[in-house]
Tab-separated table of C-alpha atoms in Angstrom:
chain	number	residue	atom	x	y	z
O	1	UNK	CA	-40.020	61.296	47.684
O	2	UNK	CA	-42.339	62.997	49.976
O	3	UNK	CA	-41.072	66.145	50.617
O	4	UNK	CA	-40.512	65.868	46.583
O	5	UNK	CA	-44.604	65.521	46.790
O	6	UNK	CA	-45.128	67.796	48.980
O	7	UNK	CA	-42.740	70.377	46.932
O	8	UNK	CA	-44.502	69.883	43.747
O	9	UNK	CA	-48.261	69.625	45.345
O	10	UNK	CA	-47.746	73.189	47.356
O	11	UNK	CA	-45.739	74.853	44.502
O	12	UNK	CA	-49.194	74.429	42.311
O	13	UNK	CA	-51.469	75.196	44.837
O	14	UNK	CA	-50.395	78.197	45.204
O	15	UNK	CA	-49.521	78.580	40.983
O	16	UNK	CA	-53.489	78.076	40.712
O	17	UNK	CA	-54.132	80.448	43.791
O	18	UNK	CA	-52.950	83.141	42.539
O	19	UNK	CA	-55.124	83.708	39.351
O	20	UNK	CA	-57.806	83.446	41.848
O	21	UNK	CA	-56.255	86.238	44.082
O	22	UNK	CA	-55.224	88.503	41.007
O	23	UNK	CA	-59.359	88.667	40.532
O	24	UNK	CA	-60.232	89.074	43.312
O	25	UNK	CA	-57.336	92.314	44.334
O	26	UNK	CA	-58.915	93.868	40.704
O	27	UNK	CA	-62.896	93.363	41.642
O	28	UNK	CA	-61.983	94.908	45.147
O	29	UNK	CA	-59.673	97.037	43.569
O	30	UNK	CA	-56.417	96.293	45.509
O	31	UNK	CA	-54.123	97.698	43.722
O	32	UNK	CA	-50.916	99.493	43.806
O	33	UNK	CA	-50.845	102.878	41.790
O	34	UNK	CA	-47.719	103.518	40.175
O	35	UNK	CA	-46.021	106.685	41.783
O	36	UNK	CA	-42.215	108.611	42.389
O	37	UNK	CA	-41.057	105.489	44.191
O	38	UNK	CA	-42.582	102.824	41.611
O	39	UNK	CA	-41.016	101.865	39.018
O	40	UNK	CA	-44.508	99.421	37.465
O	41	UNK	CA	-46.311	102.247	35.098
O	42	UNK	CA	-49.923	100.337	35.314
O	43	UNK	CA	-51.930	99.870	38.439
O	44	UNK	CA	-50.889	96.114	39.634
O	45	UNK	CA	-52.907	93.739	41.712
O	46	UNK	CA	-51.724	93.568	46.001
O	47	UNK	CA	-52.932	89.783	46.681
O	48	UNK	CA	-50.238	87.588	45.575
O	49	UNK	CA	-49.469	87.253	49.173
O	50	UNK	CA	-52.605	85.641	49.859
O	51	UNK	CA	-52.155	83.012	47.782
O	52	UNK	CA	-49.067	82.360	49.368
O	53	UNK	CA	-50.689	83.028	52.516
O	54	UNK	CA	-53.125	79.749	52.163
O	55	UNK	CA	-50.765	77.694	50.753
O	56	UNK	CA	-48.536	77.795	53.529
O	57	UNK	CA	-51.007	77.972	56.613
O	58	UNK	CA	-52.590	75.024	54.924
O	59	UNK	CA	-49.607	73.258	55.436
O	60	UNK	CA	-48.797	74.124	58.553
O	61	UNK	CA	-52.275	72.854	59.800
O	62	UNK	CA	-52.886	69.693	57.921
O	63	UNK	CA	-49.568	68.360	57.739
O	64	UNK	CA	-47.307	65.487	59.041
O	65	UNK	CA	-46.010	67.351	62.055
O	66	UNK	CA	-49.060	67.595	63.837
O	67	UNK	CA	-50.811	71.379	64.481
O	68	UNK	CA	-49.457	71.870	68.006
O	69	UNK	CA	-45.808	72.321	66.876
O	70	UNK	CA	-46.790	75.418	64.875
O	71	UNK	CA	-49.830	76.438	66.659
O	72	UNK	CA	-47.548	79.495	67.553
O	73	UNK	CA	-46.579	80.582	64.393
O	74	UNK	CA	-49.733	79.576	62.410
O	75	UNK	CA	-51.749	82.139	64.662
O	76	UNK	CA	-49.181	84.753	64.777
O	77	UNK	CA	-48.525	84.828	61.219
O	78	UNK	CA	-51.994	85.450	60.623
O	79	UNK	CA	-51.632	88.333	62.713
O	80	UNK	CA	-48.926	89.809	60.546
O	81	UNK	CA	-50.726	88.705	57.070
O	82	UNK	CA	-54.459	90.194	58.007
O	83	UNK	CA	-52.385	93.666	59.433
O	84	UNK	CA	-50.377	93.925	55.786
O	85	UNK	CA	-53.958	93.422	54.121
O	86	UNK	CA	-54.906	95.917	56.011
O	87	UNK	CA	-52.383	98.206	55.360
O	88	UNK	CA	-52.242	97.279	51.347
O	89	UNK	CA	-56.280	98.669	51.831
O	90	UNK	CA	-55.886	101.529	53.907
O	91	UNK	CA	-52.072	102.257	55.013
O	92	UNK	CA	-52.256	102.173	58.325
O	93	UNK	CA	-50.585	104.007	60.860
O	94	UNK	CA	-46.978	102.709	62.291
O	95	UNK	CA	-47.613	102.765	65.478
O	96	UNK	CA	-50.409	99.754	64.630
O	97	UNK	CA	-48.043	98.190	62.358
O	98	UNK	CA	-45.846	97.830	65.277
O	99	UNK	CA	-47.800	96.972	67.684
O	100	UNK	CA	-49.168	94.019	65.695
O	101	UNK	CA	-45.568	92.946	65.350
O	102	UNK	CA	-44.716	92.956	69.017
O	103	UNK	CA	-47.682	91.242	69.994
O	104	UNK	CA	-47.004	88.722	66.561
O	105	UNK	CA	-43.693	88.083	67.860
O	106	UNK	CA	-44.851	87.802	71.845
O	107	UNK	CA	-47.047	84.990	70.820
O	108	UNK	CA	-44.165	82.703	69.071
O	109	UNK	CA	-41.956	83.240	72.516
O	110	UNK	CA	-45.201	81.676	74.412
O	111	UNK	CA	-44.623	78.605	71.904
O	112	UNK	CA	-41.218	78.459	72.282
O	113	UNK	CA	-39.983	80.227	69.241
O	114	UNK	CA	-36.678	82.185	70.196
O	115	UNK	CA	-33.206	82.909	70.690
O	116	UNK	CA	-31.634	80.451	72.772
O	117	UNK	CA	-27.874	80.535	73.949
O	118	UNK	CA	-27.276	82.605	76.590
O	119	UNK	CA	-27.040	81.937	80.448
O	120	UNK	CA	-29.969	80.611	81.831
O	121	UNK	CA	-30.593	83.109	84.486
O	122	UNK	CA	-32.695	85.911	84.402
O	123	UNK	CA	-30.530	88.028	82.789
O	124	UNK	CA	-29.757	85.948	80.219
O	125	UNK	CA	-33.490	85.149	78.844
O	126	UNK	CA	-34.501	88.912	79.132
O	127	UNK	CA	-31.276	89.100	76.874
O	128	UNK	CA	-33.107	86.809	74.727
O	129	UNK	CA	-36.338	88.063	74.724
O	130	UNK	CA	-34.875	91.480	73.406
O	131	UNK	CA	-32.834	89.348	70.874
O	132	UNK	CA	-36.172	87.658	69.554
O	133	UNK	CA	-37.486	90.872	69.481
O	134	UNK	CA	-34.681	92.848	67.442
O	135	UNK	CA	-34.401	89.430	65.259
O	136	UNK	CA	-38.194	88.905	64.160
O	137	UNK	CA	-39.327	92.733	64.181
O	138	UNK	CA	-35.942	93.298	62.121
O	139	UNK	CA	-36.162	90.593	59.236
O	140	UNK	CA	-40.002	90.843	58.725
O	141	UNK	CA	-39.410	94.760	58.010
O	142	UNK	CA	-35.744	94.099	55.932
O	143	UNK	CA	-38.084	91.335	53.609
O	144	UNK	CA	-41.026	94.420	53.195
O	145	UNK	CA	-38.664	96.475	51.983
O	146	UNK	CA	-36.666	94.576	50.052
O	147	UNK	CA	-39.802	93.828	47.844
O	148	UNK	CA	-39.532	96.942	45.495
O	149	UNK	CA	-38.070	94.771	42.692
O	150	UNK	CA	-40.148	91.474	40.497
O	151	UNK	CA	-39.613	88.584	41.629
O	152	UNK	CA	-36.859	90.131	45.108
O	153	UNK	CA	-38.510	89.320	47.971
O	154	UNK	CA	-40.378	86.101	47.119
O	155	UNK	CA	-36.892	84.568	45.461
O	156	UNK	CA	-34.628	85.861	48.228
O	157	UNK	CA	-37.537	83.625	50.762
O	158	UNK	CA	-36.918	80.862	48.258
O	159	UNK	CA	-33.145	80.347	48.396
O	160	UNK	CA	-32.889	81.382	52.048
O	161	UNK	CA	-36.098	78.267	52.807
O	162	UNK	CA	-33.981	75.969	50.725
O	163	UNK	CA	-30.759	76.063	52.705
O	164	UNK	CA	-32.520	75.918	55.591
O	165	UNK	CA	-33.821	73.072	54.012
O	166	UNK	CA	-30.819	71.670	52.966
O	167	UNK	CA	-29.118	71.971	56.778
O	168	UNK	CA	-32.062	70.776	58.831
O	169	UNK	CA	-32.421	67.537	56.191
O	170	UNK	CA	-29.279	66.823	57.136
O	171	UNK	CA	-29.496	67.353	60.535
O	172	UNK	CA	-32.908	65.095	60.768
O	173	UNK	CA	-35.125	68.312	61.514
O	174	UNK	CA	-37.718	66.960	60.686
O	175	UNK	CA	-40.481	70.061	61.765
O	176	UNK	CA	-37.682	72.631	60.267
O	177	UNK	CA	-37.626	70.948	57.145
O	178	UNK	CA	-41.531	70.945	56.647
O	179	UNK	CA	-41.816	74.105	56.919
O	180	UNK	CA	-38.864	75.353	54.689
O	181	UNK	CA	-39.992	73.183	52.208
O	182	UNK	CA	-43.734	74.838	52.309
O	183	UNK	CA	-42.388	78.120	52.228
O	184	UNK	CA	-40.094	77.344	49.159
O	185	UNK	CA	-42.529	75.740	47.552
O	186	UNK	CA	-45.177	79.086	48.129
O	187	UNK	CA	-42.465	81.430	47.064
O	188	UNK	CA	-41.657	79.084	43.507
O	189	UNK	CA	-45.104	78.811	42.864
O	190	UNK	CA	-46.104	82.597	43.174
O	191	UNK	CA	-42.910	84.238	41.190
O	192	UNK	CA	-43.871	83.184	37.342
O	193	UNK	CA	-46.703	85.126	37.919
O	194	UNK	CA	-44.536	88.283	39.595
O	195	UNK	CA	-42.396	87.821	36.334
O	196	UNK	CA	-45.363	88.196	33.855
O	197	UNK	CA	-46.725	91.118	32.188
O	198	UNK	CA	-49.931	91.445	33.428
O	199	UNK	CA	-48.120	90.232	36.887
O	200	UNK	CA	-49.061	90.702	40.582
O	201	UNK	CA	-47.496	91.946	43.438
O	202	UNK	CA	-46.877	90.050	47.023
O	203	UNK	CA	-48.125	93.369	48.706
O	204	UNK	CA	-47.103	94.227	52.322
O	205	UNK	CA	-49.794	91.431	53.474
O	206	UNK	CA	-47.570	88.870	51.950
O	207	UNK	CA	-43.946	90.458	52.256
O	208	UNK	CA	-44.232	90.587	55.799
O	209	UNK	CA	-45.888	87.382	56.161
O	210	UNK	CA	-42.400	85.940	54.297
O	211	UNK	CA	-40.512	87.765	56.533
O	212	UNK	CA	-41.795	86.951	60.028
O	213	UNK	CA	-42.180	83.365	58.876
O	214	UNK	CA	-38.649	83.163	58.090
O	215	UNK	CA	-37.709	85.059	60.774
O	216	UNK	CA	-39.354	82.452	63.159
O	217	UNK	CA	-37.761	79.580	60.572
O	218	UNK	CA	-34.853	80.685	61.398
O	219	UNK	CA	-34.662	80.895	65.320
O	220	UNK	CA	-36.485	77.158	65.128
O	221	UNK	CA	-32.901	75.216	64.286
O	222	UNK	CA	-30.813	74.307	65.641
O	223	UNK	CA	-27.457	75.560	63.531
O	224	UNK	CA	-25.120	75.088	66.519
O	225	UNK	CA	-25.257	71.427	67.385
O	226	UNK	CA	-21.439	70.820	65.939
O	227	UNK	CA	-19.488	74.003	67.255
O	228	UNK	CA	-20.669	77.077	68.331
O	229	UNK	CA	-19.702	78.970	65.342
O	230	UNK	CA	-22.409	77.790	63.984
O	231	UNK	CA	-24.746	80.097	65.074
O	232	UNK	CA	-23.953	82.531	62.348
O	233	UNK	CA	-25.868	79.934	60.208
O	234	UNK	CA	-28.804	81.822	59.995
O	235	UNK	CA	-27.128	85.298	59.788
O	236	UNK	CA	-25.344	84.278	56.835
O	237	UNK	CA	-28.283	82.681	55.104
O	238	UNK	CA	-30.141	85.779	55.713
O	239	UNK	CA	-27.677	87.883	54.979
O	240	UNK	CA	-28.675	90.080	52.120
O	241	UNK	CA	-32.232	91.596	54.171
O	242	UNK	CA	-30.017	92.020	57.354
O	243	UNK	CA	-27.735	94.075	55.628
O	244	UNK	CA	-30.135	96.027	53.878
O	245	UNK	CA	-31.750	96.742	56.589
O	246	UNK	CA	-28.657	97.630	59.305
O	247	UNK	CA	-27.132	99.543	56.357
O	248	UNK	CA	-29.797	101.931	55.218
O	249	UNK	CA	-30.693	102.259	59.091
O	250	UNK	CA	-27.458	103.596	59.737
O	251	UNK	CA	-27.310	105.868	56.896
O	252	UNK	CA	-30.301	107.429	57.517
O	253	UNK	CA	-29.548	108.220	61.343
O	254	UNK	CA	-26.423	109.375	59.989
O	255	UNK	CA	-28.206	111.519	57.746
O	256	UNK	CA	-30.186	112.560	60.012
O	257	UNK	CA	-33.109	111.508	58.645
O	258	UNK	CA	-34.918	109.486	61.193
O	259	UNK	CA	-34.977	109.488	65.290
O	260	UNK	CA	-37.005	106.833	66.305
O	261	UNK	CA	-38.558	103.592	65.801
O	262	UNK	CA	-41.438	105.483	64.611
O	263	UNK	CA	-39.582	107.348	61.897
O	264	UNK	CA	-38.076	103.720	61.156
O	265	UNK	CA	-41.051	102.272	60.331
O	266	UNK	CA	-42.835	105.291	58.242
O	267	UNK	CA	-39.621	106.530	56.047
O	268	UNK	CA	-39.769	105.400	52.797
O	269	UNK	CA	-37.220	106.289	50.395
O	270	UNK	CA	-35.369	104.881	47.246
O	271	UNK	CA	-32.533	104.170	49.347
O	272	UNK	CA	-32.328	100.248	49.493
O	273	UNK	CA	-29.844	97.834	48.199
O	274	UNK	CA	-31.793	97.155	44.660
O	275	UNK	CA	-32.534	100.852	44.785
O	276	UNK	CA	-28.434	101.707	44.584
O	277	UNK	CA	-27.767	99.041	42.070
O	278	UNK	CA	-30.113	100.638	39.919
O	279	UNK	CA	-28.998	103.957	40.791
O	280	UNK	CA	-25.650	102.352	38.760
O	281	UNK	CA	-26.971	101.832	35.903
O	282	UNK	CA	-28.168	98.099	36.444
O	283	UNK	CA	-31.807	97.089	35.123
O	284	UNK	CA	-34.232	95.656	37.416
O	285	UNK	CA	-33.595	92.342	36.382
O	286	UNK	CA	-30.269	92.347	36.685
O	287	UNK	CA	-30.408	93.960	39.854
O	288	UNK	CA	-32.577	90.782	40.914
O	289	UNK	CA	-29.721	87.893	39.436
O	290	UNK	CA	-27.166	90.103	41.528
O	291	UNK	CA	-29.133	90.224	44.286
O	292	UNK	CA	-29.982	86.043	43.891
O	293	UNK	CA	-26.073	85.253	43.557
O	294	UNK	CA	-25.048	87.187	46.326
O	295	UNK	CA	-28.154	85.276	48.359
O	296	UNK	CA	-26.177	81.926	47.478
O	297	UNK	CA	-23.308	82.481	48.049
O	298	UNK	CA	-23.677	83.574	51.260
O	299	UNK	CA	-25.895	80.211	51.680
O	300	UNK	CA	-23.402	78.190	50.558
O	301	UNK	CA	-20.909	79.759	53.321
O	302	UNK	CA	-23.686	78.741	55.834
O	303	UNK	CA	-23.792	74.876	54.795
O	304	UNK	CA	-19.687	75.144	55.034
O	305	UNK	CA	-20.252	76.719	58.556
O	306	UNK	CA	-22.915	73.897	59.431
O	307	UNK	CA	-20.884	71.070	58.247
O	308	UNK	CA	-17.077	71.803	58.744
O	309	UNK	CA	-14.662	72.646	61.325
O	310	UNK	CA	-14.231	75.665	63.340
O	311	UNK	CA	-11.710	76.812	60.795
O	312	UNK	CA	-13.667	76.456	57.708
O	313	UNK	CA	-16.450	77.906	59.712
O	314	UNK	CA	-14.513	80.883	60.361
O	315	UNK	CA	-13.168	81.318	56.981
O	316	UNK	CA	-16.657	81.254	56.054
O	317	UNK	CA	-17.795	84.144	58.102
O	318	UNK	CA	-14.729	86.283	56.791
O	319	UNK	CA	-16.059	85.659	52.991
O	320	UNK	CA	-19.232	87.328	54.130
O	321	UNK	CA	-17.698	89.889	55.914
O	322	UNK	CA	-15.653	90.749	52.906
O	323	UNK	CA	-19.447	90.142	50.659
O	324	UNK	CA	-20.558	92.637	52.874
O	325	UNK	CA	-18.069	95.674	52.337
O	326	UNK	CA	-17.944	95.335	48.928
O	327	UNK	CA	-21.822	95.807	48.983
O	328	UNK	CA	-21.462	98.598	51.064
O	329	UNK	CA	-18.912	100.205	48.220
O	330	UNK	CA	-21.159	99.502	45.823
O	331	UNK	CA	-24.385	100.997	47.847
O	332	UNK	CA	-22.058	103.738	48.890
O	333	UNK	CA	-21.072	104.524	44.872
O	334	UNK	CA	-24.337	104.125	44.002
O	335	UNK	CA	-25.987	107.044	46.382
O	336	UNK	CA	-23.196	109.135	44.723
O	337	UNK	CA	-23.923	108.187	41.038
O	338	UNK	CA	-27.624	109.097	41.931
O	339	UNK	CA	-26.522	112.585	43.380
O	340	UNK	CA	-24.670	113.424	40.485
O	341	UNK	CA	-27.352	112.762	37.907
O	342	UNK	CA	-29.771	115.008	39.893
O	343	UNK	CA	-27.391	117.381	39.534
C-alpha cells in the first residue's frame, strides 16, 4: 500500500507539473524548432524534463530512506539536469557536456555508487572505476538519443524502473525500490502529455537526467546475490539503449564517420534504432510499441535470470543475444531500405 501511495501521489505531481513547465518553456521560449532531423512540424515546448526533474529530486530528499543514502545522486543529477537545460537554451559545446558528465559520475563513486565485482586490489577498483565510467557516461547518452520518438525515452525509463522494481521488492531493497518506483512514477505521469497534440518534449535536460539516474539505479542492486550470472540483470533490463548505442557506435567508426569521443558526442544523425524502423516503413507509433515489447521482453529474461538457476539464467541471456541480432538485421535492412529510396 505505500509504495501504491507513493506511485499514485508522484505520478500526479508530476501530471500537474508539467502544464506548469509547458508555460513556462513557451513564455521563455524553450522550444524545439522542427528541422531535417525532426519529425514534430510545430515548434514544441523543451521542459517536460523539469517536471520530472522535481518530482523525482523531491522524492529523493523528503522520503522514507533518509537524504544521506542519495545525497550522491540527488546532487549529481542536478548536475546533469541544469547542463541539459543549458544545452536545450544554448547547445553547448561537447567538450562541457562531457565534462559535466565525468565530474556527475565522479561524485556518485564518492557515495558509493559503482561497479562492484572485481578483485579487490588496486587493479581491480581502477577496473571499476573505468567500468562506472563507460556504464554511466554510456546509458545517460544511449537514453538522449533514444528520445527522437513520443513517448521513447520516458516509456523505455518506465518499464526498465519497474523491473528494477519488481527484482529489488523481492529481494527486500528497500532504497532500490524507492527510487525505481519514483522514477516510474515521473516517467507515467509525464508521457500523456508527450502523447498529446499540443504535447511537450523531455528535452536533453530531462533525457539525460533519465538516463544517468538509471544508470546509477542500476549499479545500486544488487542482481548477483543468487549466482553470479546474475549480473547481466541490469544489461538485459537495459538492453534496448545499450544496443543502440554500441550498435550505431560501431557503425559509424566503421563508416568512418567519427574518431573520437568528441565526434561521439557531437554527431547527430538519423541513424538510431527508431530511426531504421522507420526507415522500413513503420510509423512512429508503431516504432514506439516495437520498441516497448522488445523492452519487456528482455525484462522479463532479467527477472528469470534473478530468480532461477544458472541454467535458466543462461538460457535467458541466449534469448537476448538472439533479440539482439535480429535487431541488428532489422537496423542493418533498414539503413539499406533508406539508401535505396534516396536513390
Amino acid at each position: 500500500m505505500n509504495l501504491l501511495f507513493i506511485f499514485i501521489f508522484f505520478s500526479l505531481l508530476t501530471f500537474l507539473l508539467t502544464y506548469i513547465c509547458r508555460t513556462l518553456a513557451f513564455k521563455f521560449n524553450i522550444l524545439d524548432i522542427p528541422g531535417e532531423r525532426k519529425i514534430h512540424e510545430f515548434p514544441t515546448p523543451l521542459l517536460g524534463g523539469l517536471a520530472i526533474y522535481v518530482s523525482v529530486i523531491s522524492g529523493l530528499i523528503f522520503g522514507p530512506v533518509g537524504l544521506t543514502k542519495v545525497l550522491g545522486l540527488v546532487i549529481s543529477s542536478t548536475i546533469i539536469f541544469t547542463v541539459g537545460i543549458i544545452d536545450d537554451i544554448r547547445d553547448l559545446s561537447a567538450e562541457i557536456r562531457l565534462a559535466a558528465q565525468l565530474i556527475a559520475s565522479f561524485i556518485v563513486m564518492i557515495f558509493g555508487v559503482s561497479i562492484s565485482f572485481l578483485p579487490n586490489d588496486s587493479y581491480g577498483r581502477l577496473g571499476e572505476i573505468i567500468l562506472t565510467y563507460i556504464w554511466i557516461i554510456g546509458i545517460t547518452n544511449a537514453l538522449n538519443y533514444l528520445d527522437g520518438v513520443d513517448g521513447l525515452a520516458a516509456g523505455i525509463t518506465a518499464i526498465c524502473a519497474g523491473f528494477f522494481l519488481v527484482i529489488s521488492y523481492h529481494t527486500g531493497q528497500i532504497l532500490v525500490s524507492f527510487i525505481s518506483i519514483i522514477i516510474m512514477a515521473g516517467c507515467l505521469g509525464f508521457l500523456p502529455h508527450n502523447f498529446k497534440r499540443d504535447k511537450i518534449f523531455l528535452g536533453d535536460g530531462g533525457s539525460t537526467f533519465l538516463g544517468f539516474s538509471i544508470a546509477c539505479l542500476a549499479i545500486m542492486g544488487d542482481w548477483a546475490e543468487y549466482n553470479v550470472i546474475s549480473l547481466v540483470t541490469p544489461v538485459l533490463i537495459l538492453g534496448i539503449p545499450i544496443f543502440d548505442m554500441v550498435f550505431t557506435t560501431i557503425m559509424r567508426i566503421k563508416e568512418r564517420k567519427i574518431k573520437t569521443v568528441i565526434e561521439w558526442f557531437e554527431y547527430a544523425s538519423t541513424d538510431h534504432f527508431h530511426h531504421r524502423l522507420m526507415h522500413l516503413g513503420m510509423g512512429p507509433r508503431g516504432v514506439v510499441v516495437f520498441i516497448y515489447c522488445i523492452n519487456i521482453s528482455l525484462g522479463i529474461g532479467a527477472l528469470m535470470v534473478s530468480n532461477e538457476k544458472p541454467l535458466i539464467g543462461f538460457l535467458s541471456i541466449l534469448q537476448g543475444v538472439i533479440i539482439f541480432t535480429l535487431i541488428a538485421i532489422l537496423t542493418v535492412l533498414g539503413k539499406r531500405q533508406s539508401i535505396k529510396v534516396k536513390d
